[in-house]
PDB file of C-alpha atoms in Angstrom:
ATOM      1  CA  UNK A   1     -13.174 -72.176 -12.371  1.00 47.00           C
ATOM      2  CA  UNK A   2      -9.931 -71.007 -13.867  1.00 41.00           C
ATOM      3  CA  UNK A   3     -10.420 -70.102 -17.529  1.00 41.00           C
ATOM      4  CA  UNK A   4     -11.452 -66.570 -16.735  1.00 37.00           C
ATOM      5  CA  UNK A   5      -8.596 -64.173 -17.336  1.00 35.00           C
ATOM      6  CA  UNK A   6      -9.601 -63.599 -20.957  1.00 34.00           C
ATOM      7  CA  UNK A   7     -13.235 -62.884 -20.005  1.00 36.00           C
ATOM      8  CA  UNK A   8     -13.740 -59.178 -19.494  1.00 36.00           C
ATOM      9  CA  UNK A   9     -16.738 -57.732 -17.739  1.00 37.00           C
ATOM     10  CA  UNK A  10     -17.756 -54.736 -19.831  1.00 45.00           C
ATOM     11  CA  UNK A  11     -20.257 -53.281 -17.385  1.00 58.00           C
ATOM     12  CA  UNK A  12     -19.574 -51.752 -14.003  1.00 87.00           C
ATOM     13  CA  UNK A  13     -20.950 -54.569 -11.881  1.00 93.00           C
ATOM     14  CA  UNK A  14     -20.424 -52.583  -8.701  1.00 95.00           C
ATOM     15  CA  UNK A  15     -23.922 -51.253  -9.364  1.00 96.00           C
ATOM     16  CA  UNK A  16     -25.452 -54.755  -9.340  1.00 97.00           C
ATOM     17  CA  UNK A  17     -26.466 -56.909  -6.375  1.00 98.00           C
ATOM     18  CA  UNK A  18     -27.270 -60.588  -6.790  1.00 98.00           C
ATOM     19  CA  UNK A  19     -29.874 -61.744  -4.266  1.00 98.00           C
ATOM     20  CA  UNK A  20     -29.923 -65.494  -3.659  1.00 98.00           C
ATOM     21  CA  UNK A  21     -32.757 -66.895  -1.533  1.00 97.00           C
ATOM     22  CA  UNK A  22     -31.579 -70.228  -0.147  1.00 97.00           C
ATOM     23  CA  UNK A  23     -33.507 -73.127   1.334  1.00 94.00           C
ATOM     24  CA  UNK A  24     -31.468 -76.340   1.517  1.00 93.00           C
ATOM     25  CA  UNK A  25     -33.691 -79.414   1.806  1.00 89.00           C
ATOM     26  CA  UNK A  26     -31.579 -81.953  -0.126  1.00 90.00           C
ATOM     27  CA  UNK A  27     -27.926 -82.657  -0.870  1.00 92.00           C
ATOM     28  CA  UNK A  28     -28.605 -81.809  -4.520  1.00 92.00           C
ATOM     29  CA  UNK A  29     -29.806 -78.354  -3.581  1.00 92.00           C
ATOM     30  CA  UNK A  30     -26.699 -77.777  -1.440  1.00 95.00           C
ATOM     31  CA  UNK A  31     -24.478 -78.950  -4.302  1.00 95.00           C
ATOM     32  CA  UNK A  32     -26.231 -76.637  -6.768  1.00 95.00           C
ATOM     33  CA  UNK A  33     -26.014 -73.681  -4.409  1.00 96.00           C
ATOM     34  CA  UNK A  34     -22.247 -74.034  -3.949  1.00 96.00           C
ATOM     35  CA  UNK A  35     -21.721 -74.459  -7.684  1.00 96.00           C
ATOM     36  CA  UNK A  36     -23.894 -71.508  -8.644  1.00 97.00           C
ATOM     37  CA  UNK A  37     -22.459 -69.026  -6.172  1.00 97.00           C
ATOM     38  CA  UNK A  38     -18.943 -70.063  -7.226  1.00 96.00           C
ATOM     39  CA  UNK A  39     -19.834 -69.453 -10.871  1.00 97.00           C
ATOM     40  CA  UNK A  40     -21.359 -66.037 -10.214  1.00 97.00           C
ATOM     41  CA  UNK A  41     -18.450 -64.829  -8.081  1.00 96.00           C
ATOM     42  CA  UNK A  42     -15.995 -65.831 -10.803  1.00 96.00           C
ATOM     43  CA  UNK A  43     -17.788 -64.268 -13.770  1.00 96.00           C
ATOM     44  CA  UNK A  44     -18.949 -61.156 -11.877  1.00 96.00           C
ATOM     45  CA  UNK A  45     -16.183 -60.486  -9.336  1.00 95.00           C
ATOM     46  CA  UNK A  46     -17.090 -56.812  -8.968  1.00 95.00           C
ATOM     47  CA  UNK A  47     -20.783 -57.412  -8.249  1.00 97.00           C
ATOM     48  CA  UNK A  48     -22.347 -57.462  -4.798  1.00 97.00           C
ATOM     49  CA  UNK A  49     -24.070 -60.500  -3.320  1.00 98.00           C
ATOM     50  CA  UNK A  50     -26.662 -61.009  -0.613  1.00 98.00           C
ATOM     51  CA  UNK A  51     -27.408 -64.576   0.434  1.00 98.00           C
ATOM     52  CA  UNK A  52     -30.449 -64.995   2.659  1.00 98.00           C
ATOM     53  CA  UNK A  53     -30.785 -68.569   3.845  1.00 97.00           C
ATOM     54  CA  UNK A  54     -33.721 -70.056   5.734  1.00 95.00           C
ATOM     55  CA  UNK A  55     -33.697 -73.466   7.420  1.00 93.00           C
ATOM     56  CA  UNK A  56     -32.553 -75.543  10.373  1.00 92.00           C
ATOM     57  CA  UNK A  57     -28.841 -75.406   9.463  1.00 93.00           C
ATOM     58  CA  UNK A  58     -26.776 -72.494   8.225  1.00 95.00           C
ATOM     59  CA  UNK A  59     -25.104 -74.042   5.172  1.00 95.00           C
ATOM     60  CA  UNK A  60     -24.071 -70.756   3.571  1.00 95.00           C
ATOM     61  CA  UNK A  61     -21.678 -69.899   6.403  1.00 93.00           C
ATOM     62  CA  UNK A  62     -18.903 -71.823   4.606  1.00 94.00           C
ATOM     63  CA  UNK A  63     -19.026 -69.387   1.677  1.00 95.00           C
ATOM     64  CA  UNK A  64     -16.356 -66.779   2.350  1.00 90.00           C
ATOM     65  CA  UNK A  65     -16.006 -63.722   0.139  1.00 92.00           C
ATOM     66  CA  UNK A  66     -15.828 -60.027   1.088  1.00 91.00           C
ATOM     67  CA  UNK A  67     -18.405 -59.150  -1.580  1.00 91.00           C
ATOM     68  CA  UNK A  68     -21.021 -61.408   0.020  1.00 96.00           C
ATOM     69  CA  UNK A  69     -23.416 -60.261   2.714  1.00 97.00           C
ATOM     70  CA  UNK A  70     -25.030 -63.228   4.458  1.00 97.00           C
ATOM     71  CA  UNK A  71     -28.327 -63.415   6.293  1.00 97.00           C
ATOM     72  CA  UNK A  72     -29.722 -66.467   8.067  1.00 96.00           C
ATOM     73  CA  UNK A  73     -33.218 -67.049   9.422  1.00 95.00           C
ATOM     74  CA  UNK A  74     -33.730 -70.224  11.406  1.00 93.00           C
ATOM     75  CA  UNK A  75     -36.916 -72.077  10.540  1.00 90.00           C
ATOM     76  CA  UNK A  76     -38.102 -75.682  10.376  1.00 86.00           C
ATOM     77  CA  UNK A  77     -39.581 -77.822   7.586  1.00 78.00           C
ATOM     78  CA  UNK A  78     -37.975 -75.810   4.799  1.00 82.00           C
ATOM     79  CA  UNK A  79     -39.137 -78.387   2.233  1.00 74.00           C
ATOM     80  CA  UNK A  80     -42.768 -77.694   3.103  1.00 72.00           C
ATOM     81  CA  UNK A  81     -42.774 -74.022   3.914  1.00 76.00           C
ATOM     82  CA  UNK A  82     -39.957 -72.022   2.302  1.00 87.00           C
ATOM     83  CA  UNK A  83     -41.165 -68.423   2.712  1.00 93.00           C
ATOM     84  CA  UNK A  84     -39.189 -67.269  -0.317  1.00 94.00           C
ATOM     85  CA  UNK A  85     -41.004 -63.968  -0.850  1.00 96.00           C
ATOM     86  CA  UNK A  86     -40.271 -62.836   2.714  1.00 96.00           C
ATOM     87  CA  UNK A  87     -36.698 -64.110   2.385  1.00 96.00           C
ATOM     88  CA  UNK A  88     -36.071 -62.056  -0.761  1.00 97.00           C
ATOM     89  CA  UNK A  89     -37.688 -58.875   0.531  1.00 97.00           C
ATOM     90  CA  UNK A  90     -35.513 -58.824   3.625  1.00 96.00           C
ATOM     91  CA  UNK A  91     -32.494 -58.961   1.306  1.00 97.00           C
ATOM     92  CA  UNK A  92     -33.891 -56.237  -0.982  1.00 97.00           C
ATOM     93  CA  UNK A  93     -34.122 -53.978   2.066  1.00 96.00           C
ATOM     94  CA  UNK A  94     -30.367 -54.441   2.508  1.00 95.00           C
ATOM     95  CA  UNK A  95     -29.411 -53.782  -1.120  1.00 97.00           C
ATOM     96  CA  UNK A  96     -28.026 -50.392  -2.111  1.00 95.00           C
ATOM     97  CA  UNK A  97     -27.289 -50.734  -5.835  1.00 97.00           C
ATOM     98  CA  UNK A  98     -29.358 -49.421  -8.739  1.00 96.00           C
ATOM     99  CA  UNK A  99     -29.810 -52.910 -10.177  1.00 98.00           C
ATOM    100  CA  UNK A 100     -30.661 -56.120  -8.348  1.00 98.00           C
ATOM    101  CA  UNK A 101     -30.870 -59.659  -9.650  1.00 98.00           C
ATOM    102  CA  UNK A 102     -32.997 -62.284  -7.917  1.00 98.00           C
ATOM    103  CA  UNK A 103     -31.217 -65.535  -8.705  1.00 98.00           C
ATOM    104  CA  UNK A 104     -32.393 -69.129  -8.238  1.00 96.00           C
ATOM    105  CA  UNK A 105     -29.575 -71.324  -6.896  1.00 96.00           C
ATOM    106  CA  UNK A 106     -30.349 -74.065  -9.456  1.00 96.00           C
ATOM    107  CA  UNK A 107     -29.794 -71.772 -12.455  1.00 97.00           C
ATOM    108  CA  UNK A 108     -26.918 -70.855 -14.749  1.00 98.00           C
ATOM    109  CA  UNK A 109     -26.964 -68.074 -17.338  1.00 98.00           C
ATOM    110  CA  UNK A 110     -24.062 -66.897 -19.527  1.00 97.00           C
ATOM    111  CA  UNK A 111     -22.081 -63.804 -18.663  1.00 97.00           C
ATOM    112  CA  UNK A 112     -23.274 -62.121 -21.864  1.00 97.00           C
ATOM    113  CA  UNK A 113     -26.880 -62.526 -20.662  1.00 98.00           C
ATOM    114  CA  UNK A 114     -25.966 -60.991 -17.317  1.00 98.00           C
ATOM    115  CA  UNK A 115     -24.277 -58.047 -19.048  1.00 96.00           C
ATOM    116  CA  UNK A 116     -27.151 -57.463 -21.460  1.00 97.00           C
ATOM    117  CA  UNK A 117     -29.754 -57.594 -18.712  1.00 98.00           C
ATOM    118  CA  UNK A 118     -27.745 -55.313 -16.446  1.00 96.00           C
ATOM    119  CA  UNK A 119     -27.282 -52.791 -19.269  1.00 96.00           C
ATOM    120  CA  UNK A 120     -30.989 -52.834 -20.138  1.00 97.00           C
ATOM    121  CA  UNK A 121     -31.770 -51.784 -16.568  1.00 97.00           C
ATOM    122  CA  UNK A 122     -29.552 -48.739 -17.057  1.00 95.00           C
ATOM    123  CA  UNK A 123     -31.257 -48.059 -20.382  1.00 95.00           C
ATOM    124  CA  UNK A 124     -34.557 -47.567 -18.575  1.00 97.00           C
ATOM    125  CA  UNK A 125     -36.096 -51.018 -18.252  1.00 98.00           C
ATOM    126  CA  UNK A 126     -37.578 -51.911 -14.873  1.00 98.00           C
ATOM    127  CA  UNK A 127     -37.530 -55.713 -15.210  1.00 98.00           C
ATOM    128  CA  UNK A 128     -35.438 -57.905 -17.494  1.00 98.00           C
ATOM    129  CA  UNK A 129     -35.744 -61.659 -17.866  1.00 98.00           C
ATOM    130  CA  UNK A 130     -32.353 -62.929 -19.132  1.00 98.00           C
ATOM    131  CA  UNK A 131     -33.772 -65.510 -21.528  1.00 98.00           C
ATOM    132  CA  UNK A 132     -36.291 -65.716 -24.346  1.00 98.00           C
ATOM    133  CA  UNK A 133     -39.985 -66.476 -23.957  1.00 97.00           C
ATOM    134  CA  UNK A 134     -40.862 -70.080 -24.780  1.00 97.00           C
ATOM    135  CA  UNK A 135     -38.724 -73.230 -25.234  1.00 98.00           C
ATOM    136  CA  UNK A 136     -35.513 -71.592 -24.056  1.00 98.00           C
ATOM    137  CA  UNK A 137     -34.781 -73.613 -20.926  1.00 98.00           C
ATOM    138  CA  UNK A 138     -32.084 -76.281 -21.044  1.00 98.00           C
ATOM    139  CA  UNK A 139     -32.356 -78.734 -18.179  1.00 97.00           C
ATOM    140  CA  UNK A 140     -28.984 -80.154 -17.099  1.00 97.00           C
ATOM    141  CA  UNK A 141     -29.601 -83.835 -16.410  1.00 96.00           C
ATOM    142  CA  UNK A 142     -26.033 -84.938 -15.589  1.00 94.00           C
ATOM    143  CA  UNK A 143     -24.312 -82.896 -12.887  1.00 94.00           C
ATOM    144  CA  UNK A 144     -20.940 -84.411 -13.800  1.00 93.00           C
ATOM    145  CA  UNK A 145     -20.981 -82.206 -16.881  1.00 95.00           C
ATOM    146  CA  UNK A 146     -20.870 -79.218 -14.547  1.00 94.00           C
ATOM    147  CA  UNK A 147     -17.300 -80.234 -13.709  1.00 89.00           C
ATOM    148  CA  UNK A 148     -16.283 -79.842 -17.358  1.00 91.00           C
ATOM    149  CA  UNK A 149     -18.107 -76.542 -17.522  1.00 95.00           C
ATOM    150  CA  UNK A 150     -16.297 -75.342 -14.401  1.00 91.00           C
ATOM    151  CA  UNK A 151     -12.985 -75.405 -16.250  1.00 91.00           C
ATOM    152  CA  UNK A 152     -14.109 -74.260 -19.687  1.00 94.00           C
ATOM    153  CA  UNK A 153     -17.063 -71.925 -18.958  1.00 95.00           C
ATOM    154  CA  UNK A 154     -18.411 -73.243 -22.247  1.00 95.00           C
ATOM    155  CA  UNK A 155     -22.148 -73.926 -22.127  1.00 96.00           C
ATOM    156  CA  UNK A 156     -21.737 -76.342 -25.039  1.00 94.00           C
ATOM    157  CA  UNK A 157     -20.176 -78.744 -22.525  1.00 93.00           C
ATOM    158  CA  UNK A 158     -23.692 -79.566 -21.359  1.00 96.00           C
ATOM    159  CA  UNK A 159     -24.623 -82.493 -23.594  1.00 95.00           C
ATOM    160  CA  UNK A 160     -27.180 -84.349 -21.463  1.00 96.00           C
ATOM    161  CA  UNK A 161     -29.950 -81.820 -21.605  1.00 96.00           C
ATOM    162  CA  UNK A 162     -33.689 -81.590 -22.098  1.00 97.00           C
ATOM    163  CA  UNK A 163     -35.462 -78.611 -23.611  1.00 97.00           C
ATOM    164  CA  UNK A 164     -38.282 -77.082 -21.584  1.00 97.00           C
ATOM    165  CA  UNK A 165     -40.243 -73.834 -21.559  1.00 96.00           C
ATOM    166  CA  UNK A 166     -39.364 -70.653 -19.695  1.00 95.00           C
ATOM    167  CA  UNK A 167     -42.015 -67.982 -19.305  1.00 96.00           C
ATOM    168  CA  UNK A 168     -41.097 -66.484 -15.918  1.00 95.00           C
ATOM    169  CA  UNK A 169     -39.020 -67.260 -12.837  1.00 94.00           C
ATOM    170  CA  UNK A 170     -35.416 -68.545 -12.694  1.00 96.00           C
ATOM    171  CA  UNK A 171     -33.627 -65.178 -12.715  1.00 98.00           C
ATOM    172  CA  UNK A 172     -34.964 -61.629 -12.880  1.00 98.00           C
ATOM    173  CA  UNK A 173     -33.134 -58.303 -13.045  1.00 98.00           C
ATOM    174  CA  UNK A 174     -34.863 -55.232 -11.600  1.00 98.00           C
ATOM    175  CA  UNK A 175     -34.337 -51.572 -11.141  1.00 98.00           C
ATOM    176  CA  UNK A 176     -34.285 -51.736  -7.340  1.00 98.00           C
ATOM    177  CA  UNK A 177     -36.372 -48.628  -6.707  1.00 97.00           C
ATOM    178  CA  UNK A 178     -38.941 -49.612  -9.336  1.00 98.00           C
ATOM    179  CA  UNK A 179     -39.342 -53.007  -7.711  1.00 98.00           C
ATOM    180  CA  UNK A 180     -39.603 -51.522  -4.243  1.00 97.00           C
ATOM    181  CA  UNK A 181     -42.272 -49.146  -5.565  1.00 98.00           C
ATOM    182  CA  UNK A 182     -44.490 -52.178  -6.263  1.00 98.00           C
ATOM    183  CA  UNK A 183     -43.675 -53.807  -2.921  1.00 97.00           C
ATOM    184  CA  UNK A 184     -41.035 -56.227  -4.155  1.00 98.00           C
ATOM    185  CA  UNK A 185     -42.063 -59.833  -3.660  1.00 98.00           C
ATOM    186  CA  UNK A 186     -45.676 -60.447  -2.656  1.00 97.00           C
ATOM    187  CA  UNK A 187     -45.439 -61.671   0.940  1.00 96.00           C
ATOM    188  CA  UNK A 188     -49.039 -62.881   0.834  1.00 96.00           C
ATOM    189  CA  UNK A 189     -47.610 -65.858  -1.038  1.00 95.00           C
ATOM    190  CA  UNK A 190     -45.836 -68.508   1.001  1.00 91.00           C
ATOM    191  CA  UNK A 191     -44.041 -71.549  -0.327  1.00 82.00           C
ATOM    192  CA  UNK A 192     -44.262 -72.603  -3.952  1.00 77.00           C
ATOM    193  CA  UNK A 193     -46.157 -70.914  -6.814  1.00 79.00           C
ATOM    194  CA  UNK A 194     -47.297 -68.771  -8.498  1.00 92.00           C
ATOM    195  CA  UNK A 195     -45.091 -66.008  -7.089  1.00 94.00           C
ATOM    196  CA  UNK A 196     -42.910 -65.786 -10.204  1.00 95.00           C
ATOM    197  CA  UNK A 197     -45.940 -65.435 -12.436  1.00 96.00           C
ATOM    198  CA  UNK A 198     -47.427 -62.790 -10.145  1.00 98.00           C
ATOM    199  CA  UNK A 199     -44.350 -60.560 -10.172  1.00 97.00           C
ATOM    200  CA  UNK A 200     -44.288 -60.518 -13.977  1.00 98.00           C
ATOM    201  CA  UNK A 201     -48.020 -59.818 -14.077  1.00 98.00           C
ATOM    202  CA  UNK A 202     -47.798 -56.880 -11.684  1.00 98.00           C
ATOM    203  CA  UNK A 203     -44.880 -55.243 -13.473  1.00 98.00           C
ATOM    204  CA  UNK A 204     -46.753 -55.447 -16.777  1.00 98.00           C
ATOM    205  CA  UNK A 205     -50.148 -54.458 -15.387  1.00 98.00           C
ATOM    206  CA  UNK A 206     -48.747 -51.424 -13.547  1.00 98.00           C
ATOM    207  CA  UNK A 207     -47.087 -50.109 -16.693  1.00 98.00           C
ATOM    208  CA  UNK A 208     -43.420 -50.820 -15.974  1.00 98.00           C
ATOM    209  CA  UNK A 209     -40.982 -51.583 -18.777  1.00 98.00           C
ATOM    210  CA  UNK A 210     -40.356 -55.336 -19.032  1.00 98.00           C
ATOM    211  CA  UNK A 211     -38.030 -57.084 -21.470  1.00 98.00           C
ATOM    212  CA  UNK A 212     -37.038 -60.633 -22.428  1.00 98.00           C
ATOM    213  CA  UNK A 213     -33.658 -61.184 -24.061  1.00 98.00           C
ATOM    214  CA  UNK A 214     -33.680 -62.370 -27.647  1.00 97.00           C
ATOM    215  CA  UNK A 215     -32.404 -65.832 -28.611  1.00 96.00           C
ATOM    216  CA  UNK A 216     -31.106 -66.517 -25.104  1.00 98.00           C
ATOM    217  CA  UNK A 217     -31.267 -69.671 -22.989  1.00 98.00           C
ATOM    218  CA  UNK A 218     -31.386 -70.386 -19.281  1.00 98.00           C
ATOM    219  CA  UNK A 219     -29.863 -73.595 -17.875  1.00 98.00           C
ATOM    220  CA  UNK A 220     -31.534 -75.391 -14.957  1.00 97.00           C
ATOM    221  CA  UNK A 221     -29.461 -77.837 -12.906  1.00 96.00           C
ATOM    222  CA  UNK A 222     -31.894 -80.636 -12.141  1.00 91.00           C
ATOM    223  CA  UNK A 223     -32.168 -81.862  -8.555  1.00 65.00           C
ATOM    224  CA  UNK A 224     -34.114 -84.155  -6.267  1.00 71.00           C
ATOM    225  CA  UNK A 225     -36.953 -82.822  -4.098  1.00 64.00           C
ATOM    226  CA  UNK A 226     -38.336 -83.989  -0.793  1.00 55.00           C
ATOM    227  CA  UNK A 227     -41.739 -82.711  -1.823  1.00 58.00           C
ATOM    228  CA  UNK A 228     -42.376 -83.961  -5.359  1.00 54.00           C
ATOM    229  CA  UNK A 229     -45.811 -82.323  -5.708  1.00 59.00           C
ATOM    230  CA  UNK A 230     -45.602 -78.851  -4.100  1.00 59.00           C
ATOM    231  CA  UNK A 231     -48.561 -77.687  -6.188  1.00 61.00           C
ATOM    232  CA  UNK A 232     -50.837 -80.091  -4.281  1.00 69.00           C
ATOM    233  CA  UNK A 233     -51.194 -78.372  -0.918  1.00 77.00           C
ATOM    234  CA  UNK A 234     -53.360 -75.928   0.990  1.00 84.00           C
ATOM    235  CA  UNK A 235     -50.509 -73.406   0.849  1.00 86.00           C
ATOM    236  CA  UNK A 236     -50.390 -73.525  -2.936  1.00 87.00           C
ATOM    237  CA  UNK A 237     -54.172 -73.261  -3.164  1.00 91.00           C
ATOM    238  CA  UNK A 238     -54.111 -70.124  -1.002  1.00 93.00           C
ATOM    239  CA  UNK A 239     -51.400 -68.624  -3.210  1.00 94.00           C
ATOM    240  CA  UNK A 240     -53.546 -69.258  -6.283  1.00 95.00           C
ATOM    241  CA  UNK A 241     -56.459 -67.529  -4.569  1.00 96.00           C
ATOM    242  CA  UNK A 242     -54.261 -64.498  -3.892  1.00 97.00           C
ATOM    243  CA  UNK A 243     -53.167 -64.363  -7.528  1.00 97.00           C
ATOM    244  CA  UNK A 244     -56.725 -64.682  -8.836  1.00 97.00           C
ATOM    245  CA  UNK A 245     -57.808 -61.913  -6.451  1.00 98.00           C
ATOM    246  CA  UNK A 246     -55.113 -59.634  -7.871  1.00 98.00           C
ATOM    247  CA  UNK A 247     -55.991 -60.481 -11.463  1.00 98.00           C
ATOM    248  CA  UNK A 248     -59.649 -59.635 -10.831  1.00 98.00           C
ATOM    249  CA  UNK A 249     -58.897 -56.245  -9.296  1.00 98.00           C
ATOM    250  CA  UNK A 250     -59.573 -53.017 -11.147  1.00 98.00           C
ATOM    251  CA  UNK A 251     -56.527 -50.969 -12.128  1.00 97.00           C
ATOM    252  CA  UNK A 252     -57.079 -48.594  -9.207  1.00 98.00           C
ATOM    253  CA  UNK A 253     -57.612 -51.434  -6.715  1.00 98.00           C
ATOM    254  CA  UNK A 254     -54.460 -53.165  -7.915  1.00 98.00           C
ATOM    255  CA  UNK A 255     -52.358 -50.012  -7.656  1.00 97.00           C
ATOM    256  CA  UNK A 256     -53.625 -49.359  -4.115  1.00 98.00           C
ATOM    257  CA  UNK A 257     -52.925 -52.983  -3.176  1.00 98.00           C
ATOM    258  CA  UNK A 258     -49.294 -52.753  -4.263  1.00 98.00           C
ATOM    259  CA  UNK A 259     -48.887 -49.240  -2.836  1.00 97.00           C
ATOM    260  CA  UNK A 260     -49.631 -50.665   0.608  1.00 97.00           C
ATOM    261  CA  UNK A 261     -46.990 -53.358   0.130  1.00 96.00           C
ATOM    262  CA  UNK A 262     -44.496 -50.775  -1.103  1.00 97.00           C
ATOM    263  CA  UNK A 263     -44.942 -48.597   1.992  1.00 95.00           C
ATOM    264  CA  UNK A 264     -44.203 -51.593   4.208  1.00 92.00           C
ATOM    265  CA  UNK A 265     -41.060 -52.426   2.236  1.00 93.00           C
ATOM    266  CA  UNK A 266     -39.664 -48.879   2.385  1.00 91.00           C
ATOM    267  CA  UNK A 267     -40.533 -48.656   6.089  1.00 88.00           C
ATOM    268  CA  UNK A 268     -38.731 -51.916   6.833  1.00 82.00           C
ATOM    269  CA  UNK A 269     -35.687 -50.616   4.962  1.00 73.00           C
ATOM    270  CA  UNK A 270     -35.264 -47.976   7.648  1.00 69.00           C
ATOM    271  CA  UNK A 271     -34.933 -50.718  10.264  1.00 63.00           C
ATOM    272  CA  UNK A 272     -31.482 -52.190  10.845  1.00 50.00           C
ATOM    273  CA  UNK A 273     -32.009 -55.831   9.922  1.00 50.00           C
ATOM    274  CA  UNK A 274     -29.537 -58.167  11.598  1.00 48.00           C
ATOM    275  CA  UNK A 275     -27.181 -59.975   9.217  1.00 46.00           C
ATOM    276  CA  UNK A 276     -24.288 -62.376   9.546  1.00 45.00           C
TER     277      UNK A 276
END
């Protein structure tokens, strides 16, 4: 990515940490991870990065940049049992900046969306979703077009796309302390779904300031999956039960529930977690 000298970062990105949870189960996922982290480092060179990878093999060790803190947790069957919520929370405990951004490795968003979201956090918002609500997802169907984009940084280079909805997930910016005050990610949820929906629900239901960007898209780099139906599993069913339990709580019960999670997260932060 070389067409960057004329792109100025207006915000002080030293106060932002990108958190990338990584579980590599296919070659496509590995390809997307390398492309995404390269993009983010180039457009936000002053930001901080924490990569927490889980799996049999430490793929992220080849990424070398002084702004990146790497964590690796060895585990098996990552395609069946990626404990993403736990993975993210261990990285949040390491973060020190006012703003954090939880970033899916299959996602691209423009620099202007990053800047706007980052600035909204410093204007008092607790959670910012860097896209608009509804049909604002562009699925990238031909990875070869990413090579053109790499040189131009022009999102119009993506021609083979499909429009889809975006309501939650993908990328979320948080005020770090606000998110820790609600316990961060809900570690009762393991694997796939509906953890992204739950985090949006809890921020809204607990009275935090949440914002979607206006007229803004998110791009999803499509990829193969070993597990084509992750929503058909006992793990997913248990996650849905957890979410329904939370939704049916009274306001006081829900606040107490997340207060308990928050205390655990702040307590763990005092422990020196081993990193690479």
